Amino acid sequence: APTLTIGGHTVRSRLFVGTGKYATLELMRECLDASGCEVVTVAVRRERLFDREGRNLLDFLDPKRYTILPNTAGCFSAEEALRTARLGRELLEGLGNPGADWVKLEVLADTRTLLPDPVATLESTRVLVKEGFQVLCYTSDDPIMARRLKEAGAASVMPAGSPIGSGQGVLNPNNIRIILEDLKGGDPSYPVIVDAGVGTASDVAVAMELGCDGVLLNTGIAGAKDPLRMAHAMRLAVEAGRLASGAGRIARKLYATASSPTQGLVGRN
Amino acid sequence: APTLTIGGHTVRSRLFVGTGKYATLELMRECLDASGCEVVTVAVRRERLFDREGRNLLDFLDPKRYTILPNTAGCFSAEEALRTARLGRELLEGLGNPGADWVKLEVLADTRTLLPDPVATLESTRVLVKEGFQVLCYTSDDPIMARRLKEAGAASVMPAGSPIGSGQGVLNPNNIRIILEDLKGGDPSYPVIVDAGVGTASDVAVAMELGCDGVLLNTGIAGAKDPLRMAHAMRLAVEAGRLASGAGRIARKLYATASSPTQGLVGRN
Amino acid sequence: APTLTIGGHTVRSRLFVGTGKYATLELMRECLDASGCEVVTVAVRRERLFDREGRNLLDFLDPKRYTILPNTAGCFSAEEALRTARLGRELLEGLGNPGADWVKLEVLADTRTLLPDPVATLESTRVLVKEGFQVLCYTSDDPIMARRLKEAGAASVMPAGSPIGSGQGVLNPNNIRIILEDLKGGDPSYPVIVDAGVGTASDVAVAMELGCDGVLLNTGIAGAKDPLRMAHAMRLAVEAGRLASGAGRIARKLYATASSPTQGLVGRN
Amino acid sequence: APTLTIGGHTVRSRLFVGTGKYATLELMRECLDASGCEVVTVAVRRERLFDREGRNLLDFLDPKRYTILPNTAGCFSAEEALRTARLGRELLEGLGNPGADWVKLEVLADTRTLLPDPVATLESTRVLVKEGFQVLCYTSDDPIMARRLKEAGAASVMPAGSPIGSGQGVLNPNNIRIILEDLKGGDPSYPVIVDAGVGTASDVAVAMELGCDGVLLNTGIAGAKDPLRMAHAMRLAVEAGRLASGAGRIARKLYATASSPTQGLVGRN
């Protein structure tokens, strides 16, 4: 499908981009532009909204162009995440931004690994769904947790390809495949978005080729030596991967005339 | 660099596309268009130039738009490859195509694996270089054979990512890295192009991210269920990979705060 | 350390072997013998204890040789798993087997994937720990769930390398590394055992080389064409991997004289 | 088969071990013992036979226990390799060692990568075969070069898993599979031995599981922090891999009940 609908929001770009870790807000703005994204995710904890000079990140985002997806980055308990989600709603309602009713839920387990806390994430999802939020859930690639989050009413499940900021791409395509089979079986338009771990363009392409609906990333662009160039690369990669996913790739074989695709083999294949 | 020069020919697109295996010549033409390629490689053995209805493939390629790179596909000895290379030169000179002076040299070892014959390839390269050809050499990913081909005067070395038509992408990035270090050391503009094995968009992106100058492919597009869609994907992937390659990606780590990049570890990392 | 202690039980062999899916109980007995295991895990649900001819699996296990680890395989809810765990305790107490006080807890999410149910597993662990069981927990490779299970009092956490019976080995070494760092940090003797997904000898070696304390497997042996031969292979592999893990392997490099180990690279390395 | 025959020599152990890079000759001797090897390969260039104190390496090898396989390590041209091979023959004939008629041929391309020189290796093989040597050829994993070496009369082809001393294991199982299919097709007892690149026990197991007849290694043991321990690990791993290879492993699947093995998939599977 040319467009993607998540919790009532419809977008064309499958790339969702974060706003942290940029050297300057000006560079952030340029990178968002180059990425082609329509949804920008913003950590709404007060200390993250302002730069050293006291400038508000939100002032650098054209409200006509971007839908803001508030997130609960930096929250290490359900309580903190819930408070931050509600704060984000207020803030965006005040701005008249259409993103006011959704939230990217992150409940992290610790500051070292930044891995999601499964139980606290599930509990927070239940509460926020009840409060009318469209919840986009950051989670590990555990297929059963992904299933539980969908059952709890999440508008989208967002499995990590690998830990936040690790740059390892999709470490376990097997799990992503099971998640897709599971969450999209009988419900093909249910959105699954790889969130976290993406280091470079091919990582994005792989995620899309697996059949994901989109990719959310931040460090991959913001941490590159030339963030603007990488933002452009990511824009093309997400589109390349989406097209390839729908194009029906050739089978993998030992060589072209081999009678059967590679299967059940030792080693890396 | 925004442009790539190989043996006197300068192009912007880093994607080189073959012309075999398409259901119809019309579909081939559309796919070439969608791929954004400027160089089209054509098997100049007579039996491969004409379709069932006797139509000439070359009539479907706009000579103002495409530079034709004649290739020796289907040749299983040095002798056959040399004869075919010379035939290609005559043919393209007759057409006034600027590709007349170059050739993509393939000397294959057998019809089953379609793997290149190293010694016959090296010998043929020496002969063709002496005859004034700009030789682009299809070879395995053996770094020393690649070095010998460059020493023999090849205008470009084209290591296989994996066997022709196998769809396995770049199976041994380590070898490609050594080839790049070796052939580009002190000669950074020497062109290295991954040729063969590419199955989908992420394979192309990986090849470019490794630092290759381009990718040549055929089956990956022609054999896809929707070749046109895949052609488009490949166009974006080559560009995404090229940009990412130059953007200075983040390091791979166990998790973002890990003190050192992943290294020397067992398993897949 | 030459021996491994889990919940008061000390063993030398690091291989834990299941008893399901064998063609005959005689073959099972031979394979257990060849595997060198000291701990045998048995599904204590009544329908799994008897073969077609009504023979009891337990009668085929020499009680002087093996410690039986009762498991809750085939349980799809916390309730069912708790009931089965208690049944196992009764059964083994009746037999005077030292394994009466421990249990391998599996709470599965569904019959299709046989993946563990995270929340039900955590809840069951808490209950069983309170009831005095030494709980060995089958779980996914999600590092935070592993941490929560240890916090809940599990005697050992047993992350899956890949889904039960999938034969894919350790799909995500990154997660296993984080689990080991986390659970063994400041508590190096805490036992972490890879459970599930092992297909062949090298999979076992990889798990041990990562630093795991043992491997539990069943289908890898029982489902092989020659189970006896595979049992022998697994015995050697677990020992090979354990020794290699402690031997301080050489670093991985592009080639021997490369100045730094491979790191942060695209592709498979 | 329980034994392996190469060029008239029959052995039971599938592990072939080198003698370079040990801290002391005493440690070397202990490691060879722990490895269970029957064939020891020795660089016969004079400067490599003696240690700092002028002691001869050969005096540390029990001639009743080990068959010495002289090698041409450190030779960078066909000429040098041929001279060294002949020197080795003289030397071992003088000692009455049964290894006098065979040679492990290494013709390296440069001191940086230590990769084999394909053309010089092929030419040297032809010469040495004519002179009556049983030639065991170190080569890259290029399947066609492997075929040419067998055609030239090599008693065994020894493809590198990865560059000498790189510790990367078998980087391209696809190539090893094609080599095995090719060289053993219609000639199943033809010996193929992975030589070089092995870093740890699982690398050895993988090579054997692919169907190779043996593994030759040196740095993997000599460069480990605890070489003796690693020697023991390698001994078990080669046996584990050989047994697993013959045991008919279970297929790889997304999960156990998936209808077909994993195949033609993106990512690592």
JSON list of N, CA, C and O in Angstrom, two decimals, chain A residues 170-171 173-174 177-178 181 206 209-210 249 251-252 254-255 261-269, chain D residues 170-171 173-174 177-178 181 206 209-210 249 251-252 254-255 261-269:
[
{"chain": "A", "resi": 170, "resn": "VAL", "atom": "N", "xyz": [19.16, -5.33, 12.24]},
{"chain": "A", "resi": 170, "resn": "VAL", "atom": "CA", "xyz": [18.23, -6.37, 12.69]},
{"chain": "A", "resi": 170, "resn": "VAL", "atom": "C", "xyz": [19.03, -7.62, 13.03]},
{"chain": "A", "resi": 170, "resn": "VAL", "atom": "O", "xyz": [19.44, -8.37, 12.15]},
{"chain": "A", "resi": 171, "resn": "LEU", "atom": "N", "xyz": [19.25, -7.86, 14.31]},
{"chain": "A", "resi": 171, "resn": "LEU", "atom": "CA", "xyz": [20.10, -8.98, 14.72]},
{"chain": "A", "resi": 171, "resn": "LEU", "atom": "C", "xyz": [19.39, -10.32, 14.57]},
{"chain": "A", "resi": 171, "resn": "LEU", "atom": "O", "xyz": [20.04, -11.34, 14.39]},
{"chain": "A", "resi": 173, "resn": "PRO", "atom": "N", "xyz": [16.45, -11.68, 12.41]},
{"chain": "A", "resi": 173, "resn": "PRO", "atom": "CA", "xyz": [15.35, -11.62, 11.43]},
{"chain": "A", "resi": 173, "resn": "PRO", "atom": "C", "xyz": [14.29, -12.68, 11.69]},
{"chain": "A", "resi": 173, "resn": "PRO", "atom": "O", "xyz": [13.11, -12.48, 11.36]},
{"chain": "A", "resi": 174, "resn": "ASN", "atom": "N", "xyz": [14.69, -13.80, 12.28]},
{"chain": "A", "resi": 174, "resn": "ASN", "atom": "CA", "xyz": [13.74, -14.87, 12.59]},
{"chain": "A", "resi": 174, "resn": "ASN", "atom": "C", "xyz": [12.62, -14.36, 13.49]},
{"chain": "A", "resi": 174, "resn": "ASN", "atom": "O", "xyz": [11.44, -14.61, 13.24]},
{"chain": "A", "resi": 177, "resn": "ARG", "atom": "N", "xyz": [10.30, -12.04, 11.63]},
{"chain": "A", "resi": 177, "resn": "ARG", "atom": "CA", "xyz": [9.39, -12.80, 10.77]},
{"chain": "A", "resi": 177, "resn": "ARG", "atom": "C", "xyz": [8.23, -13.40, 11.55]},
{"chain": "A", "resi": 177, "resn": "ARG", "atom": "O", "xyz": [7.09, -13.39, 11.10]},
{"chain": "A", "resi": 178, "resn": "ILE", "atom": "N", "xyz": [8.52, -13.95, 12.73]},
{"chain": "A", "resi": 178, "resn": "ILE", "atom": "CA", "xyz": [7.44, -14.53, 13.53]},
{"chain": "A", "resi": 178, "resn": "ILE", "atom": "C", "xyz": [6.47, -13.44, 13.98]},
{"chain": "A", "resi": 178, "resn": "ILE", "atom": "O", "xyz": [5.26, -13.61, 13.94]},
{"chain": "A", "resi": 181, "resn": "GLU", "atom": "N", "xyz": [4.30, -12.53, 10.97]},
{"chain": "A", "resi": 181, "resn": "GLU", "atom": "CA", "xyz": [3.34, -13.62, 10.71]},
{"chain": "A", "resi": 181, "resn": "GLU", "atom": "C", "xyz": [2.21, -13.58, 11.72]},
{"chain": "A", "resi": 181, "resn": "GLU", "atom": "O", "xyz": [1.03, -13.76, 11.37]},
{"chain": "A", "resi": 206, "resn": "VAL", "atom": "N", "xyz": [16.93, -3.97, 4.96]},
{"chain": "A", "resi": 206, "resn": "VAL", "atom": "CA", "xyz": [16.65, -5.33, 5.46]},
{"chain": "A", "resi": 206, "resn": "VAL", "atom": "C", "xyz": [15.34, -5.35, 6.24]},
{"chain": "A", "resi": 206, "resn": "VAL", "atom": "O", "xyz": [14.50, -6.24, 6.06]},
{"chain": "A", "resi": 209, "resn": "GLU", "atom": "N", "xyz": [12.48, -5.14, 3.82]},
{"chain": "A", "resi": 209, "resn": "GLU", "atom": "CA", "xyz": [12.38, -6.35, 3.01]},
{"chain": "A", "resi": 209, "resn": "GLU", "atom": "C", "xyz": [11.75, -7.51, 3.79]},
{"chain": "A", "resi": 209, "resn": "GLU", "atom": "O", "xyz": [11.13, -8.39, 3.21]},
{"chain": "A", "resi": 210, "resn": "LEU", "atom": "N", "xyz": [11.96, -7.49, 5.10]},
{"chain": "A", "resi": 210, "resn": "LEU", "atom": "CA", "xyz": [11.33, -8.53, 5.93]},
{"chain": "A", "resi": 210, "resn": "LEU", "atom": "C", "xyz": [9.81, -8.37, 5.93]},
{"chain": "A", "resi": 210, "resn": "LEU", "atom": "O", "xyz": [9.09, -9.32, 6.26]},
{"chain": "A", "resi": 249, "resn": "ARG", "atom": "N", "xyz": [11.43, -11.13, -4.61]},
{"chain": "A", "resi": 249, "resn": "ARG", "atom": "CA", "xyz": [12.84, -11.38, -4.92]},
{"chain": "A", "resi": 249, "resn": "ARG", "atom": "C", "xyz": [13.09, -12.81, -5.41]},
{"chain": "A", "resi": 249, "resn": "ARG", "atom": "O", "xyz": [12.32, -13.71, -5.12]},
{"chain": "A", "resi": 251, "resn": "ALA", "atom": "N", "xyz": [14.90, -16.49, -5.38]},
{"chain": "A", "resi": 251, "resn": "ALA", "atom": "CA", "xyz": [15.29, -17.36, -4.27]},
{"chain": "A", "resi": 251, "resn": "ALA", "atom": "C", "xyz": [16.80, -17.37, -4.11]},
{"chain": "A", "resi": 251, "resn": "ALA", "atom": "O", "xyz": [17.54, -17.07, -5.05]},
{"chain": "A", "resi": 252, "resn": "ARG", "atom": "N", "xyz": [17.25, -17.68, -2.90]},
{"chain": "A", "resi": 252, "resn": "ARG", "atom": "CA", "xyz": [18.68, -17.87, -2.65]},
{"chain": "A", "resi": 252, "resn": "ARG", "atom": "C", "xyz": [19.06, -19.30, -2.96]},
{"chain": "A", "resi": 252, "resn": "ARG", "atom": "O", "xyz": [18.41, -20.23, -2.47]},
{"chain": "A", "resi": 254, "resn": "LEU", "atom": "N", "xyz": [22.57, -22.11, -3.89]},
{"chain": "A", "resi": 254, "resn": "LEU", "atom": "CA", "xyz": [24.01, -22.33, -3.84]},
{"chain": "A", "resi": 254, "resn": "LEU", "atom": "C", "xyz": [24.65, -21.72, -5.11]},
{"chain": "A", "resi": 254, "resn": "LEU", "atom": "O", "xyz": [25.66, -21.04, -5.05]},
{"chain": "A", "resi": 255, "resn": "TYR", "atom": "N", "xyz": [24.02, -22.00, -6.26]},
{"chain": "A", "resi": 255, "resn": "TYR", "atom": "CA", "xyz": [24.32, -21.33, -7.53]},
{"chain": "A", "resi": 255, "resn": "TYR", "atom": "C", "xyz": [23.06, -21.41, -8.35]},
{"chain": "A", "resi": 255, "resn": "TYR", "atom": "O", "xyz": [22.12, -22.13, -7.99]},
{"chain": "A", "resi": 261, "resn": "PRO", "atom": "N", "xyz": [16.49, -24.24, -3.19]},
{"chain": "A", "resi": 261, "resn": "PRO", "atom": "CA", "xyz": [17.06, -23.10, -2.45]},
{"chain": "A", "resi": 261, "resn": "PRO", "atom": "C", "xyz": [17.90, -23.60, -1.28]},
{"chain": "A", "resi": 261, "resn": "PRO", "atom": "O", "xyz": [17.72, -24.73, -0.81]},
{"chain": "A", "resi": 262, "resn": "THR", "atom": "N", "xyz": [18.81, -22.78, -0.81]},
{"chain": "A", "resi": 262, "resn": "THR", "atom": "CA", "xyz": [19.60, -23.14, 0.36]},
{"chain": "A", "resi": 262, "resn": "THR", "atom": "C", "xyz": [18.67, -23.28, 1.54]},
{"chain": "A", "resi": 262, "resn": "THR", "atom": "O", "xyz": [17.77, -22.50, 1.73]},
{"chain": "A", "resi": 263, "resn": "GLN", "atom": "N", "xyz": [18.87, -24.31, 2.34]},
{"chain": "A", "resi": 263, "resn": "GLN", "atom": "CA", "xyz": [17.98, -24.55, 3.47]},
{"chain": "A", "resi": 263, "resn": "GLN", "atom": "C", "xyz": [18.59, -25.51, 4.47]},
{"chain": "A", "resi": 263, "resn": "GLN", "atom": "O", "xyz": [19.29, -26.44, 4.10]},
{"chain": "A", "resi": 264, "resn": "GLY", "atom": "N", "xyz": [18.27, -25.30, 5.69]},
{"chain": "A", "resi": 264, "resn": "GLY", "atom": "CA", "xyz": [18.69, -26.22, 6.75]},
{"chain": "A", "resi": 264, "resn": "GLY", "atom": "C", "xyz": [20.18, -26.46, 6.77]},
{"chain": "A", "resi": 264, "resn": "GLY", "atom": "O", "xyz": [20.65, -27.51, 7.16]},
{"chain": "A", "resi": 265, "resn": "LEU", "atom": "N", "xyz": [20.94, -25.49, 6.36]},
{"chain": "A", "resi": 265, "resn": "LEU", "atom": "CA", "xyz": [22.37, -25.68, 6.22]},
{"chain": "A", "resi": 265, "resn": "LEU", "atom": "C", "xyz": [23.11, -25.11, 7.42]},
{"chain": "A", "resi": 265, "resn": "LEU", "atom": "O", "xyz": [22.64, -24.20, 8.07]},
{"chain": "A", "resi": 266, "resn": "VAL", "atom": "N", "xyz": [24.28, -25.67, 7.67]},
{"chain": "A", "resi": 266, "resn": "VAL", "atom": "CA", "xyz": [25.09, -25.11, 8.74]},
{"chain": "A", "resi": 266, "resn": "VAL", "atom": "C", "xyz": [25.68, -23.78, 8.31]},
{"chain": "A", "resi": 266, "resn": "VAL", "atom": "O", "xyz": [25.57, -23.37, 7.17]},
{"chain": "A", "resi": 267, "resn": "GLY", "atom": "N", "xyz": [26.33, -23.13, 9.24]},
{"chain": "A", "resi": 267, "resn": "GLY", "atom": "CA", "xyz": [27.03, -21.91, 8.94]},
{"chain": "A", "resi": 267, "resn": "GLY", "atom": "C", "xyz": [26.06, -20.76, 8.77]},
{"chain": "A", "resi": 267, "resn": "GLY", "atom": "O", "xyz": [24.97, -20.76, 9.32]},
{"chain": "A", "resi": 268, "resn": "ARG", "atom": "N", "xyz": [26.46, -19.78, 8.02]},
{"chain": "A", "resi": 268, "resn": "ARG", "atom": "CA", "xyz": [25.72, -18.53, 7.98]},
{"chain": "A", "resi": 268, "resn": "ARG", "atom": "C", "xyz": [24.54, -18.53, 7.03]},
{"chain": "A", "resi": 268, "resn": "ARG", "atom": "O", "xyz": [23.77, -17.59, 7.01]},
{"chain": "A", "resi": 269, "resn": "ASN", "atom": "N", "xyz": [24.43, -19.51, 6.18]},
{"chain": "A", "resi": 269, "resn": "ASN", "atom": "CA", "xyz": [23.36, -19.44, 5.17]},
{"chain": "A", "resi": 269, "resn": "ASN", "atom": "C", "xyz": [22.06, -20.01, 5.67]},
{"chain": "A", "resi": 269, "resn": "ASN", "atom": "O", "xyz": [21.57, -20.97, 5.18]},
{"chain": "D", "resi": 170, "resn": "VAL", "atom": "N", "xyz": [35.12, -20.12, 9.02]},
{"chain": "D", "resi": 170, "resn": "VAL", "atom": "CA", "xyz": [34.72, -20.32, 7.62]},
{"chain": "D", "resi": 170, "resn": "VAL", "atom": "C", "xyz": [33.83, -19.16, 7.22]},
{"chain": "D", "resi": 170, "resn": "VAL", "atom": "O", "xyz": [32.64, -19.13, 7.54]},
{"chain": "D", "resi": 171, "resn": "LEU", "atom": "N", "xyz": [34.39, -18.20, 6.50]},
{"chain": "D", "resi": 171, "resn": "LEU", "atom": "CA", "xyz": [33.63, -17.01, 6.15]},
{"chain": "D", "resi": 171, "resn": "LEU", "atom": "C", "xyz": [32.61, -17.26, 5.05]},
{"chain": "D", "resi": 171, "resn": "LEU", "atom": "O", "xyz": [31.62, -16.57, 4.97]},
{"chain": "D", "resi": 173, "resn": "PRO", "atom": "N", "xyz": [30.70, -20.40, 3.75]},
{"chain": "D", "resi": 173, "resn": "PRO", "atom": "CA", "xyz": [30.32, -21.82, 3.67]},
{"chain": "D", "resi": 173, "resn": "PRO", "atom": "C", "xyz": [29.82, -22.21, 2.29]},
{"chain": "D", "resi": 173, "resn": "PRO", "atom": "O", "xyz": [29.96, -23.35, 1.87]},
{"chain": "D", "resi": 174, "resn": "ASN", "atom": "N", "xyz": [29.24, -21.24, 1.57]},
{"chain": "D", "resi": 174, "resn": "ASN", "atom": "CA", "xyz": [28.74, -21.51, 0.22]},
{"chain": "D", "resi": 174, "resn": "ASN", "atom": "C", "xyz": [29.86, -22.02, -0.69]},
{"chain": "D", "resi": 174, "resn": "ASN", "atom": "O", "xyz": [29.70, -23.01, -1.41]},
{"chain": "D", "resi": 177, "resn": "ARG", "atom": "N", "xyz": [30.92, -25.53, 0.27]},
{"chain": "D", "resi": 177, "resn": "ARG", "atom": "CA", "xyz": [29.93, -26.50, -0.22]},
{"chain": "D", "resi": 177, "resn": "ARG", "atom": "C", "xyz": [30.11, -26.81, -1.70]},
{"chain": "D", "resi": 177, "resn": "ARG", "atom": "O", "xyz": [30.02, -27.96, -2.13]},
{"chain": "D", "resi": 178, "resn": "ILE", "atom": "N", "xyz": [30.36, -25.78, -2.49]},
{"chain": "D", "resi": 178, "resn": "ILE", "atom": "CA", "xyz": [30.55, -26.01, -3.93]},
{"chain": "D", "resi": 178, "resn": "ILE", "atom": "C", "xyz": [31.83, -26.82, -4.15]},
{"chain": "D", "resi": 178, "resn": "ILE", "atom": "O", "xyz": [31.85, -27.75, -4.97]},
{"chain": "D", "resi": 181, "resn": "GLU", "atom": "N", "xyz": [31.05, -30.47, -3.27]},
{"chain": "D", "resi": 181, "resn": "GLU", "atom": "CA", "xyz": [30.19, -31.05, -4.30]},
{"chain": "D", "resi": 181, "resn": "GLU", "atom": "C", "xyz": [31.00, -31.39, -5.55]},
{"chain": "D", "resi": 181, "resn": "GLU", "atom": "O", "xyz": [30.84, -32.44, -6.16]},
{"chain": "D", "resi": 206, "resn": "VAL", "atom": "N", "xyz": [32.15, -26.31, 12.57]},
{"chain": "D", "resi": 206, "resn": "VAL", "atom": "CA", "xyz": [31.43, -25.88, 11.36]},
{"chain": "D", "resi": 206, "resn": "VAL", "atom": "C", "xyz": [32.09, -26.46, 10.11]},
{"chain": "D", "resi": 206, "resn": "VAL", "atom": "O", "xyz": [31.42, -26.97, 9.21]},
{"chain": "D", "resi": 209, "resn": "GLU", "atom": "N", "xyz": [31.24, -30.10, 9.88]},
{"chain": "D", "resi": 209, "resn": "GLU", "atom": "CA", "xyz": [29.82, -30.30, 9.60]},
{"chain": "D", "resi": 209, "resn": "GLU", "atom": "C", "xyz": [29.49, -30.04, 8.14]},
{"chain": "D", "resi": 209, "resn": "GLU", "atom": "O", "xyz": [28.55, -30.61, 7.59]},
{"chain": "D", "resi": 210, "resn": "LEU", "atom": "N", "xyz": [30.24, -29.16, 7.51]},
{"chain": "D", "resi": 210, "resn": "LEU", "atom": "CA", "xyz": [30.04, -28.91, 6.08]},
{"chain": "D", "resi": 210, "resn": "LEU", "atom": "C", "xyz": [30.39, -30.15, 5.26]},
{"chain": "D", "resi": 210, "resn": "LEU", "atom": "O", "xyz": [29.98, -30.26, 4.11]},
{"chain": "D", "resi": 249, "resn": "ARG", "atom": "N", "xyz": [21.60, -33.98, 10.67]},
{"chain": "D", "resi": 249, "resn": "ARG", "atom": "CA", "xyz": [21.01, -32.99, 11.58]},
{"chain": "D", "resi": 249, "resn": "ARG", "atom": "C", "xyz": [19.56, -32.65, 11.20]},
{"chain": "D", "resi": 249, "resn": "ARG", "atom": "O", "xyz": [19.16, -32.82, 10.05]},
{"chain": "D", "resi": 251, "resn": "ALA", "atom": "N", "xyz": [16.43, -30.21, 10.23]},
{"chain": "D", "resi": 251, "resn": "ALA", "atom": "CA", "xyz": [16.37, -29.04, 9.35]},
{"chain": "D", "resi": 251, "resn": "ALA", "atom": "C", "xyz": [16.21, -27.76, 10.16]},
{"chain": "D", "resi": 251, "resn": "ALA", "atom": "O", "xyz": [15.75, -27.79, 11.30]},
{"chain": "D", "resi": 252, "resn": "ARG", "atom": "N", "xyz": [16.64, -26.66, 9.56]},
{"chain": "D", "resi": 252, "resn": "ARG", "atom": "CA", "xyz": [16.42, -25.35, 10.18]},
{"chain": "D", "resi": 252, "resn": "ARG", "atom": "C", "xyz": [15.05, -24.84, 9.77]},
{"chain": "D", "resi": 252, "resn": "ARG", "atom": "O", "xyz": [14.73, -24.80, 8.58]},
{"chain": "D", "resi": 254, "resn": "LEU", "atom": "N", "xyz": [11.74, -21.85, 10.86]},
{"chain": "D", "resi": 254, "resn": "LEU", "atom": "CA", "xyz": [11.38, -20.62, 11.58]},
{"chain": "D", "resi": 254, "resn": "LEU", "atom": "C", "xyz": [10.99, -21.00, 13.01]},
{"chain": "D", "resi": 254, "resn": "LEU", "atom": "O", "xyz": [11.40, -20.37, 13.97]},
{"chain": "D", "resi": 255, "resn": "TYR", "atom": "N", "xyz": [10.19, -22.04, 13.14]},
{"chain": "D", "resi": 255, "resn": "TYR", "atom": "CA", "xyz": [9.89, -22.70, 14.43]},
{"chain": "D", "resi": 255, "resn": "TYR", "atom": "C", "xyz": [9.53, -24.13, 14.08]},
{"chain": "D", "resi": 255, "resn": "TYR", "atom": "O", "xyz": [9.33, -24.45, 12.90]},
{"chain": "D", "resi": 261, "resn": "PRO", "atom": "N", "xyz": [11.48, -25.57, 5.60]},
{"chain": "D", "resi": 261, "resn": "PRO", "atom": "CA", "xyz": [12.72, -25.04, 6.15]},
{"chain": "D", "resi": 261, "resn": "PRO", "atom": "C", "xyz": [12.89, -23.58, 5.73]},
{"chain": "D", "resi": 261, "resn": "PRO", "atom": "O", "xyz": [12.32, -23.14, 4.74]},
{"chain": "D", "resi": 262, "resn": "THR", "atom": "N", "xyz": [13.69, -22.86, 6.49]},
{"chain": "D", "resi": 262, "resn": "THR", "atom": "CA", "xyz": [13.98, -21.47, 6.11]},
{"chain": "D", "resi": 262, "resn": "THR", "atom": "C", "xyz": [14.73, -21.49, 4.79]},
{"chain": "D", "resi": 262, "resn": "THR", "atom": "O", "xyz": [15.60, -22.31, 4.58]},
{"chain": "D", "resi": 263, "resn": "GLN", "atom": "N", "xyz": [14.40, -20.59, 3.91]},
{"chain": "D", "resi": 263, "resn": "GLN", "atom": "CA", "xyz": [15.02, -20.58, 2.60]},
{"chain": "D", "resi": 263, "resn": "GLN", "atom": "C", "xyz": [14.79, -19.27, 1.88]},
{"chain": "D", "resi": 263, "resn": "GLN", "atom": "O", "xyz": [13.76, -18.64, 2.02]},
{"chain": "D", "resi": 264, "resn": "GLY", "atom": "N", "xyz": [15.75, -18.92, 1.09]},
{"chain": "D", "resi": 264, "resn": "GLY", "atom": "CA", "xyz": [15.61, -17.74, 0.23]},
{"chain": "D", "resi": 264, "resn": "GLY", "atom": "C", "xyz": [15.20, -16.50, 1.00]},
{"chain": "D", "resi": 264, "resn": "GLY", "atom": "O", "xyz": [14.55, -15.62, 0.47]},
{"chain": "D", "resi": 265, "resn": "LEU", "atom": "N", "xyz": [15.60, -16.42, 2.25]},
{"chain": "D", "resi": 265, "resn": "LEU", "atom": "CA", "xyz": [15.15, -15.32, 3.08]},
{"chain": "D", "resi": 265, "resn": "LEU", "atom": "C", "xyz": [16.21, -14.24, 3.17]},
{"chain": "D", "resi": 265, "resn": "LEU", "atom": "O", "xyz": [17.40, -14.52, 3.07]},
{"chain": "D", "resi": 266, "resn": "VAL", "atom": "N", "xyz": [15.78, -13.03, 3.39]},
{"chain": "D", "resi": 266, "resn": "VAL", "atom": "CA", "xyz": [16.73, -11.95, 3.60]},
{"chain": "D", "resi": 266, "resn": "VAL", "atom": "C", "xyz": [17.39, -12.12, 4.95]},
{"chain": "D", "resi": 266, "resn": "VAL", "atom": "O", "xyz": [17.01, -12.94, 5.75]},
{"chain": "D", "resi": 267, "resn": "GLY", "atom": "N", "xyz": [18.37, -11.32, 5.18]},
{"chain": "D", "resi": 267, "resn": "GLY", "atom": "CA", "xyz": [19.02, -11.32, 6.48]},
{"chain": "D", "resi": 267, "resn": "GLY", "atom": "C", "xyz": [19.97, -12.48, 6.62]},
{"chain": "D", "resi": 267, "resn": "GLY", "atom": "O", "xyz": [20.50, -12.99, 5.64]},
{"chain": "D", "resi": 268, "resn": "ARG", "atom": "N", "xyz": [20.17, -12.91, 7.83]},
{"chain": "D", "resi": 268, "resn": "ARG", "atom": "CA", "xyz": [21.22, -13.88, 8.09]},
{"chain": "D", "resi": 268, "resn": "ARG", "atom": "C", "xyz": [20.81, -15.32, 7.86]},
{"chain": "D", "resi": 268, "resn": "ARG", "atom": "O", "xyz": [21.63, -16.21, 7.92]},
{"chain": "D", "resi": 269, "resn": "ASN", "atom": "N", "xyz": [19.54, -15.58, 7.67]},
{"chain": "D", "resi": 269, "resn": "ASN", "atom": "CA", "xyz": [19.13, -16.99, 7.59]},
{"chain": "D", "resi": 269, "resn": "ASN", "atom": "C", "xyz": [19.23, -17.54, 6.18]},
{"chain": "D", "resi": 269, "resn": "ASN", "atom": "O", "xyz": [18.28, -17.87, 5.55]}
]
